[in-house]
């Protein structure tokens, strides 16, 4: 198993290229299954999660090539409508296979998902949406069997604007007979891009970027070519590193996707200049404590909560961070405290008292974003920090150690 060895408190400077968005590309890869042709997706990040999705597409029979960031997916050969436990348990986003296969073939069998090790992460909204479209759902030996040979458009209202459920149900509805309306839909840029891709394929979806999506079912979809949007969570992670330690420029960013994060970084005292697809950030002389409450887009993303807490560990006072999206996503807190942070946790609220300096220690990563937070903690800490179980970070960040070391960070991958 690999670990990162980090020698902290080195200033960061230079330019970093942000990769394509993991959370956008995963549903786009399954959307390719809605046609019987060859779809091309550019700027695909080379991650464990995208590799896992490639394997899943191959298991259902698609022909996939992944070279230099370009994926081609030939879905004309799909012949197996089962997504097995071994694969789905390693990545919750595998569940995105349900909507497209149900929509195109009328049935699918998907293992109940696993994924990140935090909290209960149910799929009830996904199943409710499929049922409204006319599918019959049955749970058998850990698998969900969904069958709906002739899906019909329906009105679907989510209790909460779930990203995954919105994407999955949209993909099932595009080939249904008639009109579907999804109320309280997710507005995350990843979902907007999925809908844009489906429209390029011939779907008729309107209301993109709003909480109400209207989907007029079409008979068939054709393949398309599309480039993945920049990863706003990777960008946010590097911006937070810049606010603590650097003078860095991020290339390939969509500034509008990061507004809530940029506002908070400015409140902290960082100096920020934005270009069309670039952001230049210079660290704050003194990091001011800034409270954050996570929320759905365009609110502050839960996927940056852990990294924000790492930044607040060095702030000049007390801050309060509340996660309203995932209430128990705080496995990084005890690990940051091992670095000398002063964080207390009550339910979904973390209170952080800034300390003069973090001190290196051995810590363990537990999920993708918690790992990013520990790397930030290690880069900010005095001395050496060893971060173990970094396979989590490889799920969602492309060569993060190379990107940080090119900026001057003292970070090295070693085999344990
Ligand atoms: C996606 C992201 C993840 C991010 C999250 C919230 C991907 C691959 N992952 O996850 O990085 O942290 O959005 O921005 O895009 N819920 C239910 N029932 C459901 C579905 C969700 O109760 O059927 C609840 C969840 O428990 C959670 C909330 O809704 O409290 C939001 O979850 P959701 O938006 O679905 O997250 P994911 O799509 O799993």
CSV table of C-alpha atoms and ligand atoms in Angstrom, one decimal:
chain,number,residue,atom,x,y,z
A,1,UNK,CA,0.0,0.0,0.0
A,2,UNK,CA,1.3,3.5,-0.8
A,3,UNK,CA,1.6,6.4,1.6
A,4,UNK,CA,2.6,10.1,1.3
A,5,UNK,CA,5.5,11.4,3.2
A,6,UNK,CA,5.2,15.2,3.5
A,7,UNK,CA,7.7,17.7,4.7
A,8,UNK,CA,5.6,20.7,5.6
A,9,UNK,CA,5.8,24.5,5.6
A,10,UNK,CA,7.4,24.8,2.2
A,11,UNK,CA,6.0,27.8,0.2
A,12,UNK,CA,4.0,26.9,-2.9
A,13,UNK,CA,4.5,28.9,-6.1
A,14,UNK,CA,3.8,28.4,-9.8
A,15,UNK,CA,1.0,27.2,-12.0
A,16,UNK,CA,-1.2,24.1,-11.7
A,17,UNK,CA,-3.4,22.7,-14.4
A,18,UNK,CA,-6.8,21.6,-13.1
A,19,UNK,CA,-8.1,18.2,-14.4
A,20,UNK,CA,-11.5,17.3,-15.8
A,21,UNK,CA,-14.2,16.9,-13.2
A,22,UNK,CA,-14.6,13.4,-11.7
A,23,UNK,CA,-18.2,14.0,-10.6
A,24,UNK,CA,-19.1,15.2,-14.1
A,25,UNK,CA,-17.4,12.5,-16.1
A,26,UNK,CA,-18.8,9.4,-14.2
A,27,UNK,CA,-22.4,9.9,-15.1
A,28,UNK,CA,-21.4,11.0,-18.6
A,29,UNK,CA,-19.6,7.7,-19.1
A,30,UNK,CA,-22.8,5.8,-18.3
A,31,UNK,CA,-24.8,8.2,-20.5
A,32,UNK,CA,-22.8,6.8,-23.4
A,33,UNK,CA,-24.7,3.5,-22.9
A,34,UNK,CA,-28.0,5.2,-24.1
A,35,UNK,CA,-26.9,5.0,-27.8
A,36,UNK,CA,-25.7,2.1,-29.9
A,37,UNK,CA,-22.8,4.1,-31.3
A,38,UNK,CA,-19.4,5.4,-30.3
A,39,UNK,CA,-19.2,8.3,-27.9
A,40,UNK,CA,-16.0,10.4,-27.3
A,41,UNK,CA,-15.3,12.2,-24.1
A,42,UNK,CA,-12.2,14.5,-23.8
A,43,UNK,CA,-10.3,15.7,-20.8
A,44,UNK,CA,-11.1,12.7,-18.8
A,45,UNK,CA,-9.1,12.5,-15.5
A,46,UNK,CA,-7.1,9.4,-15.1
A,47,UNK,CA,-8.4,8.3,-11.6
A,48,UNK,CA,-9.2,5.1,-9.8
A,49,UNK,CA,-12.8,6.0,-10.1
A,50,UNK,CA,-12.7,6.6,-13.9
A,51,UNK,CA,-10.8,3.3,-14.3
A,52,UNK,CA,-13.5,1.6,-12.1
A,53,UNK,CA,-16.2,3.0,-14.4
A,54,UNK,CA,-14.3,1.8,-17.5
A,55,UNK,CA,-14.3,-1.7,-16.0
A,56,UNK,CA,-18.0,-1.5,-15.3
A,57,UNK,CA,-18.7,-0.4,-18.8
A,58,UNK,CA,-16.6,-3.3,-20.1
A,59,UNK,CA,-18.5,-5.7,-17.8
A,60,UNK,CA,-21.8,-4.7,-19.4
A,61,UNK,CA,-20.3,-5.3,-22.8
A,62,UNK,CA,-19.2,-1.9,-24.1
A,63,UNK,CA,-15.9,-1.5,-25.9
A,64,UNK,CA,-13.8,1.2,-24.2
A,65,UNK,CA,-10.5,2.9,-25.1
A,66,UNK,CA,-8.9,5.4,-22.7
A,67,UNK,CA,-5.8,7.1,-24.2
A,68,UNK,CA,-4.2,10.5,-23.3
A,69,UNK,CA,-7.3,11.7,-21.5
A,70,UNK,CA,-9.7,10.7,-24.3
A,71,UNK,CA,-12.3,8.0,-23.8
A,72,UNK,CA,-14.2,6.3,-26.6
A,73,UNK,CA,-17.1,4.2,-25.6
A,74,UNK,CA,-18.7,1.9,-28.1
A,75,UNK,CA,-22.1,0.9,-26.6
A,76,UNK,CA,-23.3,-1.1,-29.7
A,77,UNK,CA,-22.1,-4.3,-28.0
A,78,UNK,CA,-23.8,-4.0,-24.6
A,79,UNK,CA,-25.0,-7.5,-23.7
A,80,UNK,CA,-25.0,-7.9,-19.9
A,81,UNK,CA,-27.4,-5.9,-17.8
A,82,UNK,CA,-25.8,-6.7,-14.4
A,83,UNK,CA,-23.6,-4.4,-12.3
A,84,UNK,CA,-21.8,-6.8,-9.9
A,85,UNK,CA,-21.3,-6.3,-6.1
A,86,UNK,CA,-17.4,-6.5,-6.4
A,87,UNK,CA,-17.3,-3.4,-8.5
A,88,UNK,CA,-20.3,-1.4,-7.2
A,89,UNK,CA,-19.1,-1.7,-3.6
A,90,UNK,CA,-15.9,0.1,-4.4
A,91,UNK,CA,-17.6,3.1,-6.0
A,92,UNK,CA,-21.1,4.4,-5.3
A,93,UNK,CA,-21.2,6.2,-8.6
A,94,UNK,CA,-21.5,2.8,-10.3
A,95,UNK,CA,-25.2,3.2,-9.5
A,96,UNK,CA,-25.3,5.7,-12.4
A,97,UNK,CA,-25.5,2.6,-14.7
A,98,UNK,CA,-29.1,2.0,-13.6
A,99,UNK,CA,-30.9,4.9,-15.4
A,100,UNK,CA,-29.3,4.4,-18.8
A,101,UNK,CA,-29.6,0.6,-19.0
A,102,UNK,CA,-33.2,0.7,-17.7
A,103,UNK,CA,-34.0,3.4,-20.2
A,104,UNK,CA,-32.5,1.7,-23.2
A,105,UNK,CA,-33.1,-2.0,-22.5
A,106,UNK,CA,-36.0,-2.0,-20.1
A,107,UNK,CA,-34.3,-3.8,-17.3
A,108,UNK,CA,-31.2,-3.8,-15.2
A,109,UNK,CA,-29.8,-5.5,-12.1
A,110,UNK,CA,-27.5,-3.4,-9.9
A,111,UNK,CA,-25.8,-4.3,-6.6
A,112,UNK,CA,-26.7,-2.0,-3.7
A,113,UNK,CA,-23.9,0.6,-3.7
A,114,UNK,CA,-21.0,1.0,-1.2
A,115,UNK,CA,-18.5,3.9,-1.8
A,116,UNK,CA,-17.1,6.4,0.6
A,117,UNK,CA,-16.9,5.3,4.2
A,118,UNK,CA,-19.1,8.0,5.8
A,119,UNK,CA,-22.7,7.8,7.0
A,120,UNK,CA,-25.7,6.1,5.5
A,121,UNK,CA,-25.9,7.0,1.9
A,122,UNK,CA,-29.3,5.6,0.7
A,123,UNK,CA,-30.5,5.3,-2.8
A,124,UNK,CA,-34.3,5.6,-2.1
A,125,UNK,CA,-34.7,8.8,-4.2
A,126,UNK,CA,-33.2,7.0,-7.2
A,127,UNK,CA,-35.6,4.1,-6.8
A,128,UNK,CA,-38.6,6.3,-6.2
A,129,UNK,CA,-37.9,8.2,-9.4
A,130,UNK,CA,-37.5,4.9,-11.4
A,131,UNK,CA,-40.8,3.7,-9.9
A,132,UNK,CA,-42.6,6.9,-10.9
A,133,UNK,CA,-41.4,6.3,-14.5
A,134,UNK,CA,-43.2,2.9,-14.3
A,135,UNK,CA,-40.3,0.6,-13.4
A,136,UNK,CA,-40.9,-2.3,-11.0
A,137,UNK,CA,-38.2,-2.5,-8.3
A,138,UNK,CA,-37.3,-5.5,-6.3
A,139,UNK,CA,-34.5,-6.1,-3.8
A,140,UNK,CA,-33.0,-9.6,-4.0
A,141,UNK,CA,-29.9,-10.8,-2.2
A,142,UNK,CA,-28.3,-7.4,-2.1
A,143,UNK,CA,-29.2,-6.6,-5.7
A,144,UNK,CA,-31.8,-4.2,-7.1
A,145,UNK,CA,-33.7,-5.6,-10.0
A,146,UNK,CA,-35.4,-2.9,-12.0
A,147,UNK,CA,-37.7,-3.7,-14.8
A,148,UNK,CA,-39.7,-1.3,-17.0
A,149,UNK,CA,-40.0,-2.3,-20.7
A,150,UNK,CA,-42.0,0.8,-21.5
A,151,UNK,CA,-41.2,3.7,-19.2
A,152,UNK,CA,-43.6,6.6,-19.2
A,153,UNK,CA,-42.9,10.2,-18.5
A,154,UNK,CA,-43.9,11.3,-15.0
A,155,UNK,CA,-43.8,14.1,-12.4
A,156,UNK,CA,-41.1,13.4,-9.9
A,157,UNK,CA,-40.4,15.5,-6.8
A,158,UNK,CA,-37.3,14.9,-4.8
A,159,UNK,CA,-37.4,15.5,-1.0
A,160,UNK,CA,-33.8,16.7,-1.3
A,161,UNK,CA,-32.0,17.8,-4.5
A,162,UNK,CA,-29.8,14.7,-4.7
A,163,UNK,CA,-27.0,14.9,-7.4
A,164,UNK,CA,-27.0,11.2,-8.0
A,165,UNK,CA,-30.7,10.7,-8.1
A,166,UNK,CA,-31.2,13.6,-10.4
A,167,UNK,CA,-28.6,12.3,-12.9
A,168,UNK,CA,-29.9,8.8,-12.7
A,169,UNK,CA,-33.5,9.6,-13.2
A,170,UNK,CA,-32.8,12.0,-16.0
A,171,UNK,CA,-30.9,9.3,-17.8
A,172,UNK,CA,-33.9,6.9,-17.4
A,173,UNK,CA,-36.4,9.6,-18.5
A,174,UNK,CA,-34.8,10.7,-21.8
A,175,UNK,CA,-36.0,7.6,-23.7
A,176,UNK,CA,-39.4,7.3,-21.8
A,177,UNK,CA,-42.7,7.9,-23.5
A,178,UNK,CA,-43.9,11.4,-22.9
A,179,UNK,CA,-43.0,14.3,-20.7
A,180,UNK,CA,-41.2,14.1,-17.3
A,181,UNK,CA,-40.9,16.9,-14.8
A,182,UNK,CA,-38.3,16.7,-12.1
A,183,UNK,CA,-38.9,19.1,-9.2
A,184,UNK,CA,-36.3,19.9,-6.6
A,185,UNK,CA,-33.6,18.7,-9.1
A,186,UNK,CA,-29.9,19.1,-8.3
A,187,UNK,CA,-28.3,22.2,-10.0
A,188,UNK,CA,-24.6,21.1,-9.6
A,189,UNK,CA,-22.5,21.9,-12.7
A,190,UNK,CA,-21.9,18.1,-13.1
A,191,UNK,CA,-25.6,17.6,-13.6
A,192,UNK,CA,-25.9,20.6,-16.0
A,193,UNK,CA,-23.1,19.1,-18.1
A,194,UNK,CA,-24.8,15.7,-18.1
A,195,UNK,CA,-28.0,17.3,-19.4
A,196,UNK,CA,-26.0,19.2,-22.0
A,197,UNK,CA,-24.4,16.0,-23.2
A,198,UNK,CA,-27.8,14.3,-23.4
A,199,UNK,CA,-29.2,17.2,-25.4
A,200,UNK,CA,-26.2,16.9,-27.8
A,201,UNK,CA,-27.2,13.3,-28.2
A,202,UNK,CA,-30.8,14.4,-29.2
A,203,UNK,CA,-32.6,14.5,-25.8
A,204,UNK,CA,-35.0,17.2,-25.1
A,205,UNK,CA,-34.2,18.5,-21.6
A,206,UNK,CA,-35.0,22.1,-20.5
A,207,UNK,CA,-34.5,24.0,-17.3
A,208,UNK,CA,-30.8,23.2,-17.1
A,209,UNK,CA,-29.2,24.8,-14.0
A,210,UNK,CA,-32.6,25.3,-12.4
A,211,UNK,CA,-34.5,23.2,-9.8
A,212,UNK,CA,-37.1,22.1,-12.3
A,213,UNK,CA,-36.0,19.9,-15.3
A,214,UNK,CA,-38.5,19.1,-18.1
A,215,UNK,CA,-37.7,16.1,-20.2
A,216,UNK,CA,-39.6,15.3,-23.3
A,217,UNK,CA,-38.9,11.7,-24.1
A,218,UNK,CA,-37.4,10.8,-27.5
A,219,UNK,CA,-37.3,7.5,-29.4
A,220,UNK,CA,-33.5,7.2,-29.7
A,221,UNK,CA,-30.3,9.0,-29.0
A,222,UNK,CA,-27.2,9.3,-31.1
A,223,UNK,CA,-23.5,9.4,-30.0
A,224,UNK,CA,-21.7,12.6,-29.4
A,225,UNK,CA,-18.3,14.1,-28.6
A,226,UNK,CA,-17.9,16.3,-25.5
A,227,UNK,CA,-15.1,17.8,-23.2
A,228,UNK,CA,-15.4,17.4,-19.5
A,229,UNK,CA,-15.7,20.6,-17.4
A,230,UNK,CA,-12.9,21.5,-15.0
A,231,UNK,CA,-13.0,19.9,-11.5
A,232,UNK,CA,-14.2,22.6,-9.1
A,233,UNK,CA,-13.4,20.5,-6.1
A,234,UNK,CA,-9.8,19.9,-7.2
A,235,UNK,CA,-9.6,23.6,-8.0
A,236,UNK,CA,-11.0,24.4,-4.5
A,237,UNK,CA,-8.4,22.2,-2.9
A,238,UNK,CA,-5.5,24.0,-4.6
A,239,UNK,CA,-7.1,27.4,-3.8
A,240,UNK,CA,-7.2,26.5,-0.2
A,241,UNK,CA,-3.5,25.3,-0.3
A,242,UNK,CA,-2.7,28.7,-2.0
A,243,UNK,CA,-4.5,30.6,0.7
A,244,UNK,CA,-2.4,28.9,3.4
A,245,UNK,CA,1.0,28.6,1.7
A,246,UNK,CA,1.3,30.1,-1.7
A,247,UNK,CA,1.3,32.4,-4.7
A,248,UNK,CA,-0.2,30.1,-7.3
A,249,UNK,CA,-2.1,30.3,-10.5
A,250,UNK,CA,-4.7,27.7,-11.4
A,251,UNK,CA,-5.3,27.0,-15.1
A,252,UNK,CA,-8.4,25.4,-16.6
A,253,UNK,CA,-10.9,26.5,-14.1
A,254,UNK,CA,-14.5,27.7,-14.5
A,255,UNK,CA,-14.5,30.7,-12.2
A,256,UNK,CA,-18.4,30.8,-12.0
A,257,UNK,CA,-18.4,27.3,-10.5
A,258,UNK,CA,-16.2,28.5,-7.6
A,259,UNK,CA,-17.9,31.7,-6.4
A,260,UNK,CA,-18.9,30.5,-2.9
A,261,UNK,CA,-15.3,29.3,-2.3
A,262,UNK,CA,-13.7,32.4,-3.7
A,263,UNK,CA,-15.9,34.6,-1.4
A,264,UNK,CA,-14.8,32.6,1.7
A,265,UNK,CA,-11.2,32.7,0.7
A,266,UNK,CA,-11.3,36.5,0.3
A,267,UNK,CA,-12.9,36.8,3.8
A,268,UNK,CA,-9.9,34.8,5.0
A,269,UNK,CA,-7.6,37.5,3.7
A,270,UNK,CA,-6.3,35.8,0.6
A,271,UNK,CA,-5.7,38.0,-2.4
A,272,UNK,CA,-7.5,36.7,-5.5
A,273,UNK,CA,-7.4,37.7,-9.2
A,274,UNK,CA,-9.6,35.9,-11.7
A,275,UNK,CA,-9.1,35.7,-15.5
A,276,UNK,CA,-11.4,33.9,-18.0
A,277,UNK,CA,-10.2,30.4,-17.1
A,278,UNK,CA,-7.5,31.2,-14.5
A,279,UNK,CA,-7.4,32.1,-10.9
A,280,UNK,CA,-4.3,33.6,-9.2
A,281,UNK,CA,-4.3,33.4,-5.4
A,282,UNK,CA,-1.8,34.8,-2.9
A,283,UNK,CA,-1.8,33.7,0.7
A,284,UNK,CA,-3.2,35.7,3.5
A,285,UNK,CA,-0.6,37.3,5.8
A,286,UNK,CA,-2.8,36.1,8.6
A,287,UNK,CA,-5.6,33.6,8.0
A,288,UNK,CA,-8.7,35.0,9.5
A,289,UNK,CA,-11.2,32.6,10.9
A,290,UNK,CA,-14.2,32.2,8.6
A,291,UNK,CA,-17.4,30.1,9.3
A,292,UNK,CA,-18.7,27.9,6.6
A,293,UNK,CA,-22.0,26.0,6.2
A,294,UNK,CA,-22.0,23.6,3.3
A,295,UNK,CA,-25.0,23.4,1.1
A,296,UNK,CA,-26.1,22.3,-2.4
A,297,UNK,CA,-24.8,24.2,-5.4
A,298,UNK,CA,-24.3,27.2,-5.5
A,299,UNK,CA,-23.6,26.9,-1.8
A,300,UNK,CA,-20.2,26.0,-0.3
A,301,UNK,CA,-19.6,22.3,-1.4
A,302,UNK,CA,-19.6,19.5,1.2
A,303,UNK,CA,-16.7,18.1,-0.9
A,304,UNK,CA,-14.5,21.0,0.3
A,305,UNK,CA,-15.6,20.9,4.0
A,306,UNK,CA,-12.7,18.8,5.1
A,307,UNK,CA,-10.1,20.9,3.3
A,308,UNK,CA,-11.6,24.1,4.7
A,309,UNK,CA,-11.3,22.7,8.3
A,310,UNK,CA,-7.6,22.0,7.6
A,311,UNK,CA,-7.2,25.7,6.6
A,312,UNK,CA,-9.0,26.9,9.7
A,313,UNK,CA,-6.6,25.0,11.9
A,314,UNK,CA,-4.1,27.8,11.2
A,315,UNK,CA,-6.5,30.7,11.5
A,316,UNK,CA,-6.1,33.5,14.0
A,317,UNK,CA,-9.2,32.6,16.0
A,318,UNK,CA,-12.2,30.4,16.3
A,319,UNK,CA,-14.4,29.2,13.4
A,320,UNK,CA,-17.5,27.0,13.0
A,321,UNK,CA,-18.1,24.7,10.1
A,322,UNK,CA,-21.4,23.0,9.6
A,323,UNK,CA,-22.1,20.3,7.1
A,324,UNK,CA,-25.8,20.2,6.1
A,325,UNK,CA,-25.4,17.8,3.2
A,326,UNK,CA,-23.6,14.9,5.0
A,327,UNK,CA,-24.0,15.1,8.7
A,328,UNK,CA,-21.3,12.6,9.7
A,329,UNK,CA,-18.6,13.3,7.2
A,330,UNK,CA,-15.9,14.2,9.7
A,331,UNK,CA,-13.5,11.3,9.8
A,332,UNK,CA,-10.6,13.8,9.2
A,333,UNK,CA,-11.2,15.6,12.5
A,334,UNK,CA,-9.5,13.1,14.8
A,335,UNK,CA,-6.6,12.8,12.3
A,336,UNK,CA,-6.2,16.6,12.1
A,337,UNK,CA,-6.2,16.7,15.9
A,338,UNK,CA,-3.2,14.3,15.7
A,339,UNK,CA,-1.4,17.1,13.9
A,340,UNK,CA,-2.0,19.3,16.9
A,341,UNK,CA,-5.2,20.9,15.7
A,342,UNK,CA,-7.9,21.9,18.2
A,343,UNK,CA,-11.2,20.8,16.8
A,344,UNK,CA,-14.3,19.7,18.7
A,345,UNK,CA,-17.2,18.0,17.0
A,346,UNK,CA,-20.9,18.1,18.0
A,347,UNK,CA,-23.2,16.3,15.5
A,348,UNK,CA,-22.6,18.0,12.2
A,349,UNK,CA,-20.8,21.1,13.6
A,350,UNK,CA,-17.0,21.4,14.0
A,351,UNK,CA,-15.6,24.1,16.1
A,352,UNK,CA,-11.9,24.9,15.3
A,353,UNK,CA,-9.6,27.0,17.4
A,354,UNK,CA,-6.7,28.1,15.3
A,355,UNK,CA,-3.3,27.0,16.6
A,356,UNK,CA,0.1,28.7,16.0
A,357,UNK,CA,1.5,25.8,14.2
A,358,UNK,CA,0.5,22.2,13.3
A,359,UNK,CA,3.1,19.5,14.0
A,360,UNK,CA,3.8,16.6,11.7
A,361,UNK,CA,2.5,13.1,12.7
A,362,UNK,CA,1.3,9.8,11.3
A,363,UNK,CA,-2.3,10.1,10.0
A,364,UNK,CA,-4.6,7.9,8.1
A,365,UNK,CA,-6.9,8.8,5.3
A,366,UNK,CA,-10.5,7.5,5.2
A,367,UNK,CA,-12.1,8.9,2.2
A,368,UNK,CA,-11.3,11.1,-0.9
A,369,UNK,CA,-11.8,14.5,0.6
A,370,UNK,CA,-10.6,13.6,4.1
A,371,UNK,CA,-7.3,12.6,2.4
A,372,UNK,CA,-7.1,15.9,0.7
A,373,UNK,CA,-7.6,17.6,4.0
A,374,UNK,CA,-4.8,15.6,5.6
A,375,UNK,CA,-2.4,16.4,2.8
A,376,UNK,CA,-3.2,20.1,3.3
A,377,UNK,CA,-2.6,19.6,7.0
A,378,UNK,CA,0.7,17.9,6.3
A,379,UNK,CA,1.8,20.7,3.9
A,380,UNK,CA,1.0,23.3,6.6
A,381,UNK,CA,2.6,21.4,9.5
A,382,UNK,CA,6.1,21.7,10.9
A,383,UNK,CA,8.2,18.6,10.2
A,384,UNK,CA,7.2,15.3,8.7
A,385,UNK,CA,3.7,13.9,8.2
A,386,UNK,CA,3.0,10.4,6.9
A,387,UNK,CA,-0.4,10.0,5.3
A,388,UNK,CA,-1.4,6.3,4.9
A,389,UNK,CA,-4.1,4.6,2.9
A,390,UNK,CA,-3.8,7.1,0.1
A,391,UNK,CA,-5.7,4.8,-2.3
A,392,UNK,CA,-8.6,7.0,-1.3
A,393,UNK,CA,-7.0,10.1,-2.8
A,394,UNK,CA,-6.2,8.3,-6.0
A,395,UNK,CA,-9.9,7.7,-6.5
A,396,UNK,CA,-10.6,11.4,-7.0
A,397,UNK,CA,-7.4,13.4,-7.6
A,398,UNK,CA,-5.1,13.0,-10.6
A,399,UNK,CA,-1.4,12.8,-9.5
A,400,UNK,CA,-1.9,15.1,-6.6
A,401,UNK,CA,1.6,14.7,-5.3
A,402,UNK,CA,3.1,15.6,-8.7
A,403,UNK,CA,1.0,18.7,-8.8
A,404,UNK,CA,2.0,19.8,-5.3
A,405,UNK,CA,5.7,19.0,-5.8
A,406,UNK,CA,5.7,21.0,-9.0
A,407,UNK,CA,4.6,23.9,-6.9
A,408,UNK,CA,7.4,23.3,-4.4
A,409,UNK,CA,5.5,21.2,-1.8
A,410,UNK,CA,7.6,18.5,-0.1
A,411,UNK,CA,5.4,15.5,-0.8
A,412,UNK,CA,6.6,12.0,-1.9
A,413,UNK,CA,4.8,8.8,-2.6
A,414,UNK,CA,6.3,5.7,-0.9
A,415,UNK,CA,5.4,2.1,-0.7
A,416,UNK,CA,4.7,1.0,2.9
B,1,LIG,C1,-22.5,13.4,-5.1
B,1,LIG,C2,-21.0,13.5,-5.3
B,1,LIG,C3,-20.3,13.6,-3.9
B,1,LIG,C4,-20.9,14.8,-3.2
B,1,LIG,C5,-22.4,14.8,-3.1
B,1,LIG,C6,-23.0,16.0,-2.6
B,1,LIG,C7,-20.6,12.2,-7.3
B,1,LIG,C8,-20.1,10.9,-7.9
B,1,LIG,N1,-20.5,12.3,-5.9
B,1,LIG,O1,-22.8,12.3,-4.3
B,1,LIG,O2,-18.9,13.8,-4.2
B,1,LIG,O3,-20.4,14.9,-1.9
B,1,LIG,O4,-23.0,14.6,-4.5
B,1,LIG,O5,-22.7,17.1,-3.3
B,1,LIG,O6,-21.1,13.0,-7.9
B,1,LIG,N2,-29.8,11.0,-0.3
B,1,LIG,C9,-30.9,10.3,0.2
B,1,LIG,N3,-31.5,9.3,-0.7
B,1,LIG,C10,-31.0,9.2,-2.0
B,1,LIG,C11,-29.9,9.9,-2.4
B,1,LIG,C12,-29.4,10.9,-1.5
B,1,LIG,O7,-31.3,10.4,1.3
B,1,LIG,O8,-31.5,8.3,-2.7
B,1,LIG,C13,-29.2,12.0,0.6
B,1,LIG,C14,-27.8,11.6,1.0
B,1,LIG,O9,-27.7,10.7,2.1
B,1,LIG,C15,-27.2,13.0,1.3
B,1,LIG,C16,-27.9,13.9,0.3
B,1,LIG,O10,-29.1,13.2,-0.1
B,1,LIG,O11,-27.5,13.4,2.6
B,1,LIG,C17,-27.1,14.3,-0.9
B,1,LIG,O12,-26.7,13.2,-1.5
B,1,LIG,P1,-26.4,13.1,-3.1
B,1,LIG,O13,-26.5,14.5,-3.6
B,1,LIG,O14,-27.3,12.1,-3.7
B,1,LIG,O15,-24.9,12.7,-3.2
B,1,LIG,P2,-24.3,11.7,-4.3
B,1,LIG,O16,-24.9,11.9,-5.6
B,1,LIG,O17,-24.1,10.4,-3.7
